[in-house]
PDB file of C-alpha atoms in Angstrom:
ATOM      1  CA  MET A   1      -0.124  -0.034   0.065  1.00 45.00           C
ATOM      2  CA  GLN A   2       2.788   2.748   0.348  1.00 54.00           C
ATOM      3  CA  GLN A   3       3.963   2.248  -2.499  1.00 74.00           C
ATOM      4  CA  PHE A   4       0.381   3.338  -4.128  1.00 76.00           C
ATOM      5  CA  ASP A   5       0.401   6.260  -1.912  1.00 81.00           C
ATOM      6  CA  VAL A   6       3.630   7.154  -3.814  1.00 86.00           C
ATOM      7  CA  ILE A   7       1.457   6.844  -7.128  1.00 86.00           C
ATOM      8  CA  LEU A   8      -0.913   9.474  -5.326  1.00 88.00           C
ATOM      9  CA  LYS A   9       1.938  12.029  -4.122  1.00 91.00           C
ATOM     10  CA  ASP A  10       2.854  11.609  -8.523  1.00 92.00           C
ATOM     11  CA  PHE A  11      -0.497  12.733  -9.174  1.00 93.00           C
ATOM     12  CA  VAL A  12      -0.378  15.307  -6.635  1.00 93.00           C
ATOM     13  CA  ASN A  13       2.811  16.144  -8.320  1.00 93.00           C
ATOM     14  CA  TRP A  14       1.498  16.040 -12.025  1.00 94.00           C
ATOM     15  CA  LYS A  15      -1.799  18.177 -11.294  1.00 94.00           C
ATOM     16  CA  LEU A  16       0.661  20.942 -10.134  1.00 93.00           C
ATOM     17  CA  ASP A  17       2.677  20.796 -13.071  1.00 93.00           C
ATOM     18  CA  ASN A  18      -0.590  20.295 -15.249  1.00 93.00           C
ATOM     19  CA  ASP A  19      -3.402  22.168 -13.791  1.00 92.00           C
ATOM     20  CA  ASP A  20      -2.963  25.784 -15.573  1.00 92.00           C
ATOM     21  CA  ILE A  21      -2.393  24.047 -18.616  1.00 92.00           C
ATOM     22  CA  ILE A  22      -5.718  21.971 -18.528  1.00 93.00           C
ATOM     23  CA  ASP A  23      -7.765  24.747 -16.937  1.00 94.00           C
ATOM     24  CA  ARG A  24      -6.800  26.780 -19.983  1.00 93.00           C
ATOM     25  CA  PHE A  25      -7.495  24.125 -22.428  1.00 94.00           C
ATOM     26  CA  ARG A  26     -11.132  23.379 -20.327  1.00 93.00           C
ATOM     27  CA  SER A  27     -12.076  26.730 -20.478  1.00 93.00           C
ATOM     28  CA  ILE A  28     -12.022  26.995 -24.405  1.00 94.00           C
ATOM     29  CA  ASP A  29     -13.454  23.835 -24.396  1.00 93.00           C
ATOM     30  CA  SER A  30     -10.334  22.169 -26.181  1.00 94.00           C
ATOM     31  CA  LYS A  31     -10.445  19.161 -28.518  1.00 95.00           C
ATOM     32  CA  VAL A  32      -7.456  17.657 -26.794  1.00 95.00           C
ATOM     33  CA  TYR A  33      -9.113  18.126 -23.203  1.00 95.00           C
ATOM     34  CA  ARG A  34     -12.006  16.641 -24.666  1.00 95.00           C
ATOM     35  CA  ARG A  35      -9.795  13.736 -26.271  1.00 94.00           C
ATOM     36  CA  LEU A  36      -8.224  13.276 -22.238  1.00 95.00           C
ATOM     37  CA  GLU A  37     -11.488  14.318 -20.352  1.00 95.00           C
ATOM     38  CA  PRO A  38     -12.322  10.830 -19.114  1.00 96.00           C
ATOM     39  CA  VAL A  39      -8.787   9.772 -18.501  1.00 96.00           C
ATOM     40  CA  ILE A  40      -8.795  12.835 -16.487  1.00 95.00           C
ATOM     41  CA  ALA A  41     -12.310  12.574 -14.373  1.00 95.00           C
ATOM     42  CA  VAL A  42     -11.588   9.087 -13.556  1.00 96.00           C
ATOM     43  CA  LEU A  43      -8.275   9.974 -11.944  1.00 96.00           C
ATOM     44  CA  ASN A  44      -9.283  12.731 -10.426  1.00 94.00           C
ATOM     45  CA  TYR A  45     -12.485  10.716  -8.996  1.00 95.00           C
ATOM     46  CA  THR A  46     -10.418   7.698  -7.475  1.00 94.00           C
ATOM     47  CA  TYR A  47      -7.776   9.763  -5.929  1.00 94.00           C
ATOM     48  CA  GLN A  48     -10.657  11.597  -4.118  1.00 93.00           C
ATOM     49  CA  ARG A  49     -12.096   8.351  -3.261  1.00 92.00           C
ATOM     50  CA  ALA A  50      -8.345   6.865  -2.110  1.00 91.00           C
ATOM     51  CA  ILE A  51      -8.051  10.418  -0.123  1.00 90.00           C
ATOM     52  CA  HIS A  52     -11.774   9.768   1.538  1.00 91.00           C
ATOM     53  CA  GLN A  53     -12.260   6.377   1.631  1.00 90.00           C
ATOM     54  CA  GLY A  54      -8.856   4.904   2.195  1.00 85.00           C
ATOM     55  CA  PRO A  55      -7.077   2.443   0.354  1.00 87.00           C
ATOM     56  CA  LEU A  56      -8.610   1.549  -3.143  1.00 87.00           C
ATOM     57  CA  ASN A  57      -9.104  -1.883  -4.254  1.00 91.00           C
ATOM     58  CA  GLU A  58      -6.087  -3.770  -6.850  1.00 92.00           C
ATOM     59  CA  ASP A  59      -8.374  -3.100  -9.940  1.00 93.00           C
ATOM     60  CA  LEU A  60      -8.680   0.566  -8.882  1.00 93.00           C
ATOM     61  CA  GLU A  61      -4.828   1.170  -8.124  1.00 93.00           C
ATOM     62  CA  THR A  62      -4.229  -0.669 -11.484  1.00 94.00           C
ATOM     63  CA  ILE A  63      -7.175   1.891 -13.025  1.00 95.00           C
ATOM     64  CA  PHE A  64      -5.379   4.676 -11.762  1.00 95.00           C
ATOM     65  CA  GLN A  65      -1.841   3.971 -12.456  1.00 94.00           C
ATOM     66  CA  VAL A  66      -2.142   3.039 -15.984  1.00 95.00           C
ATOM     67  CA  GLY A  67      -4.306   6.227 -16.392  1.00 96.00           C
ATOM     68  CA  LEU A  68      -1.344   8.613 -14.781  1.00 96.00           C
ATOM     69  CA  ASN A  69       1.478   6.644 -17.135  1.00 95.00           C
ATOM     70  CA  TYR A  70      -1.049   7.634 -20.194  1.00 96.00           C
ATOM     71  CA  LEU A  71      -1.444  10.895 -18.952  1.00 95.00           C
ATOM     72  CA  ASN A  72       2.365  11.800 -18.069  1.00 94.00           C
ATOM     73  CA  ASP A  73       3.119  10.116 -22.293  1.00 94.00           C
ATOM     74  CA  GLN A  74      -0.242  12.200 -23.782  1.00 94.00           C
ATOM     75  CA  PHE A  75       0.843  15.299 -22.199  1.00 94.00           C
ATOM     76  CA  SER A  76       4.842  15.161 -22.966  1.00 92.00           C
ATOM     77  CA  VAL A  77       4.062  15.635 -26.781  1.00 92.00           C
ATOM     78  CA  ILE A  78       1.021  18.009 -26.188  1.00 95.00           C
ATOM     79  CA  LYS A  79       2.910  20.590 -24.077  1.00 93.00           C
ATOM     80  CA  GLU A  80       6.511  19.749 -26.402  1.00 92.00           C
ATOM     81  CA  TYR A  81       3.846  21.446 -28.965  1.00 93.00           C
ATOM     82  CA  TYR A  82       2.205  24.045 -26.265  1.00 94.00           C
ATOM     83  CA  MET A  83       5.429  25.472 -24.853  1.00 92.00           C
ATOM     84  CA  THR A  84       7.132  25.645 -27.962  1.00 92.00           C
ATOM     85  CA  LEU A  85       5.770  26.172 -31.167  1.00 93.00           C
ATOM     86  CA  PHE A  86       2.390  27.326 -30.042  1.00 94.00           C
ATOM     87  CA  ASN A  87       4.079  29.871 -27.214  1.00 93.00           C
ATOM     88  CA  GLN A  88       1.429  28.744 -24.784  1.00 92.00           C
ATOM     89  CA  SER A  89      -1.372  30.129 -26.843  1.00 93.00           C
ATOM     90  CA  CYS A  90      -4.401  28.242 -26.715  1.00 91.00           C
ATOM     91  CA  GLU A  91      -6.413  29.590 -29.127  1.00 92.00           C
ATOM     92  CA  ALA A  92      -3.252  28.701 -31.550  1.00 94.00           C
ATOM     93  CA  PHE A  93      -3.135  25.285 -30.448  1.00 95.00           C
ATOM     94  CA  GLU A  94      -6.761  24.735 -30.687  1.00 95.00           C
ATOM     95  CA  GLU A  95      -6.545  25.500 -34.386  1.00 95.00           C
ATOM     96  CA  PHE A  96      -4.357  22.473 -35.001  1.00 95.00           C
ATOM     97  CA  GLY A  97      -5.998  20.319 -32.120  1.00 95.00           C
ATOM     98  CA  ASP A  98      -8.065  17.974 -35.111  1.00 95.00           C
ATOM     99  CA  LEU A  99      -3.885  17.234 -36.368  1.00 96.00           C
ATOM    100  CA  VAL A 100      -2.445  16.896 -32.476  1.00 96.00           C
ATOM    101  CA  ASN A 101      -5.648  14.622 -31.817  1.00 96.00           C
ATOM    102  CA  TYR A 102      -4.347  12.849 -34.629  1.00 96.00           C
ATOM    103  CA  LEU A 103      -1.061  12.391 -33.598  1.00 95.00           C
ATOM    104  CA  LEU A 104      -1.682  11.203 -29.920  1.00 95.00           C
ATOM    105  CA  PHE A 105      -3.912   8.389 -31.301  1.00 95.00           C
ATOM    106  CA  ILE A 106      -1.276   7.190 -33.745  1.00 94.00           C
ATOM    107  CA  HIS A 107       0.568   7.268 -30.521  1.00 92.00           C
ATOM    108  CA  ASP A 108      -1.599   5.060 -29.305  1.00 92.00           C
ATOM    109  CA  PHE A 109      -2.206   3.262 -31.921  1.00 92.00           C
ATOM    110  CA  ARG A 110       1.437   2.144 -33.000  1.00 90.00           C
ATOM    111  CA  SER A 111       1.918   0.678 -28.929  1.00 88.00           C
ATOM    112  CA  ASP A 112      -1.298  -1.150 -29.019  1.00 87.00           C
ATOM    113  CA  ILE A 113      -0.051  -2.868 -32.359  1.00 88.00           C
ATOM    114  CA  GLU A 114       3.200  -2.939 -32.204  1.00 84.00           C
ATOM    115  CA  LYS A 115       3.001  -7.235 -30.945  1.00 81.00           C
ATOM    116  CA  TYR A 116       2.080  -7.100 -34.878  1.00 80.00           C
ATOM    117  CA  LYS A 117       5.147  -5.278 -36.373  1.00 75.00           C
ATOM    118  CA  ASN A 118       5.843  -8.424 -38.190  1.00 75.00           C
ATOM    119  CA  ALA A 119       2.634  -9.398 -39.868  1.00 74.00           C
ATOM    120  CA  ILE A 120       2.192  -5.583 -40.791  1.00 79.00           C
ATOM    121  CA  GLU A 121       4.338  -3.299 -42.626  1.00 76.00           C
ATOM    122  CA  MET A 122       5.164  -0.235 -39.770  1.00 83.00           C
ATOM    123  CA  ASP A 123       5.955   2.552 -42.512  1.00 89.00           C
ATOM    124  CA  ASP A 124       2.662   3.800 -43.330  1.00 89.00           C
ATOM    125  CA  ILE A 125       2.130   4.412 -39.826  1.00 91.00           C
ATOM    126  CA  ASP A 126       5.446   5.739 -39.468  1.00 92.00           C
ATOM    127  CA  GLU A 127       4.911   8.553 -42.673  1.00 94.00           C
ATOM    128  CA  LEU A 128       1.781   9.301 -41.128  1.00 94.00           C
ATOM    129  CA  GLU A 129       3.383  10.758 -38.040  1.00 95.00           C
ATOM    130  CA  THR A 130       5.815  12.040 -39.743  1.00 95.00           C
ATOM    131  CA  CYS A 131       3.169  14.233 -42.326  1.00 95.00           C
ATOM    132  CA  ILE A 132       1.186  14.950 -38.916  1.00 96.00           C
ATOM    133  CA  GLU A 133       3.924  16.457 -37.333  1.00 95.00           C
ATOM    134  CA  ASP A 134       5.234  18.088 -40.366  1.00 96.00           C
ATOM    135  CA  MET A 135       2.066  19.765 -40.833  1.00 96.00           C
ATOM    136  CA  ILE A 136       1.913  20.698 -37.146  1.00 95.00           C
ATOM    137  CA  ALA A 137       5.339  22.415 -37.272  1.00 94.00           C
ATOM    138  CA  GLN A 138       4.671  24.149 -40.737  1.00 95.00           C
ATOM    139  CA  LYS A 139       1.730  24.919 -38.950  1.00 94.00           C
ATOM    140  CA  ASP A 140      -0.346  23.824 -42.274  1.00 94.00           C
ATOM    141  CA  LYS A 141      -3.884  23.383 -41.561  1.00 90.00           C
ATOM    142  CA  ASP A 142      -4.720  21.192 -44.808  1.00 93.00           C
ATOM    143  CA  ILE A 143      -7.359  19.038 -41.887  1.00 92.00           C
ATOM    144  CA  GLU A 144      -8.930  17.478 -44.961  1.00 95.00           C
ATOM    145  CA  TYR A 145      -5.714  16.045 -46.427  1.00 94.00           C
ATOM    146  CA  ALA A 146      -4.322  14.922 -42.494  1.00 94.00           C
ATOM    147  CA  GLU A 147      -8.174  13.323 -41.935  1.00 95.00           C
ATOM    148  CA  LYS A 148      -7.928  11.025 -45.507  1.00 95.00           C
ATOM    149  CA  ARG A 149      -4.453   9.964 -44.755  1.00 94.00           C
ATOM    150  CA  PHE A 150      -5.246   9.087 -41.788  1.00 94.00           C
ATOM    151  CA  ASN A 151      -8.372   7.060 -42.340  1.00 94.00           C
ATOM    152  CA  GLN A 152      -6.564   5.499 -45.140  1.00 94.00           C
ATOM    153  CA  ILE A 153      -3.978   4.029 -43.236  1.00 92.00           C
ATOM    154  CA  VAL A 154      -5.257   3.033 -40.016  1.00 92.00           C
ATOM    155  CA  ASN A 155      -8.194   1.610 -42.363  1.00 91.00           C
ATOM    156  CA  HIS A 156      -5.826  -0.235 -43.910  1.00 90.00           C
ATOM    157  CA  VAL A 157      -4.141  -1.960 -40.803  1.00 89.00           C
ATOM    158  CA  VAL A 158      -7.196  -2.542 -38.847  1.00 88.00           C
ATOM    159  CA  SER A 159      -8.304  -5.126 -42.076  1.00 89.00           C
ATOM    160  CA  VAL A 160      -4.908  -6.673 -42.549  1.00 87.00           C
ATOM    161  CA  LEU A 161      -4.934  -7.317 -39.246  1.00 86.00           C
ATOM    162  CA  ASP A 162      -8.662  -8.030 -39.436  1.00 86.00           C
ATOM    163  CA  TYR A 163      -8.256  -6.269 -35.599  1.00 83.00           C
ATOM    164  CA  GLU A 164     -10.584  -4.111 -33.578  1.00 86.00           C
ATOM    165  CA  TYR A 165      -9.022  -1.486 -31.548  1.00 87.00           C
ATOM    166  CA  THR A 166      -9.766  -0.106 -28.367  1.00 89.00           C
ATOM    167  CA  SER A 167      -7.981   3.008 -27.336  1.00 91.00           C
ATOM    168  CA  ILE A 168      -6.970   4.051 -23.657  1.00 94.00           C
ATOM    169  CA  VAL A 169      -9.704   7.155 -23.549  1.00 94.00           C
ATOM    170  CA  ASP A 170     -12.243   5.002 -25.055  1.00 94.00           C
ATOM    171  CA  ILE A 171     -11.887   2.449 -22.204  1.00 95.00           C
ATOM    172  CA  TYR A 172     -11.991   5.322 -19.647  1.00 96.00           C
ATOM    173  CA  TYR A 173     -14.697   6.199 -21.005  1.00 95.00           C
ATOM    174  CA  GLU A 174     -16.369   3.474 -20.215  1.00 95.00           C
ATOM    175  CA  ILE A 175     -14.803   3.256 -16.692  1.00 96.00           C
ATOM    176  CA  ALA A 176     -16.181   6.740 -16.236  1.00 95.00           C
ATOM    177  CA  ARG A 177     -19.622   6.017 -16.819  1.00 93.00           C
ATOM    178  CA  THR A 178     -19.359   2.783 -15.107  1.00 93.00           C
ATOM    179  CA  MET A 179     -18.354   4.922 -12.054  1.00 92.00           C
ATOM    180  CA  GLY A 180     -21.178   7.528 -12.565  1.00 91.00           C
ATOM    181  CA  ILE A 181     -18.795   9.983 -13.588  1.00 90.00           C
ATOM    182  CA  GLY A 182     -19.831  12.777 -15.460  1.00 86.00           C
ATOM    183  CA  LEU A 183     -18.172  14.164 -18.472  1.00 84.00           C
ATOM    184  CA  SER A 184     -18.827  17.164 -21.011  1.00 74.00           C
ATOM    185  CA  ASP A 185     -21.469  15.911 -23.392  1.00 61.00           C
ATOM    186  CA  ASP A 186     -18.618  16.043 -26.207  1.00 52.00           C
ATOM    187  CA  ALA A 187     -16.331  13.620 -24.367  1.00 51.00           C
ATOM    188  CA  MET A 188     -16.255  11.050 -27.174  1.00 46.00           C
ATOM    189  CA  SER A 189     -16.640  13.249 -30.046  1.00 42.00           C
ATOM    190  CA  ILE A 190     -12.793  12.616 -30.452  1.00 44.00           C
ATOM    191  CA  ILE A 191     -10.800  10.698 -32.350  1.00 42.00           C
ATOM    192  CA  GLY A 192     -10.607   6.964 -32.161  1.00 44.00           C
ATOM    193  CA  LYS A 193     -14.056   6.214 -30.859  1.00 42.00           C
ATOM    194  CA  GLU A 194     -14.938   4.769 -34.426  1.00 41.00           C
ATOM    195  CA  TRP A 195     -12.167   1.990 -33.736  1.00 33.00           C
TER     196      TRP A 195
END
């Protein structure tokens, strides 16, 4: 149990480091915030439950730890773009929210299909990731092109593998529903729900 106390403290530190950005994203109803809202909500709820009701069961500890690791990973990408390329401007960042969400989805998708790398060519996924990174870096707003390319590649990989992909965000959305945690109406109008 003491080890989990360290994880709870890590979450407090993560919140201290990121609450300002999260509040800014939430205040403008950011697409990136809406994508991560289920994970953030489940972590906040679980943290409060641990503080007020005592130790969590093993399942809740696992949910908490996986969610915190996921947010750490996602926010390292988000903050890199937000702080450097967009000079901490939420509005400028939001103009590329769709592309950032595509990039975050690709990262998740790649980790999930890594075990199948011998069965498929990862070059297309690599190319798509590079393309979207370049579009963000060059502030290219051709969302239609990115969406078309994204759908082509992801659909191709899913069909070749005969694979049903469920993202961590989707899983945390279902966990939030099961726990009775309220989410914004648009929490699942995010990239990935259709997979």
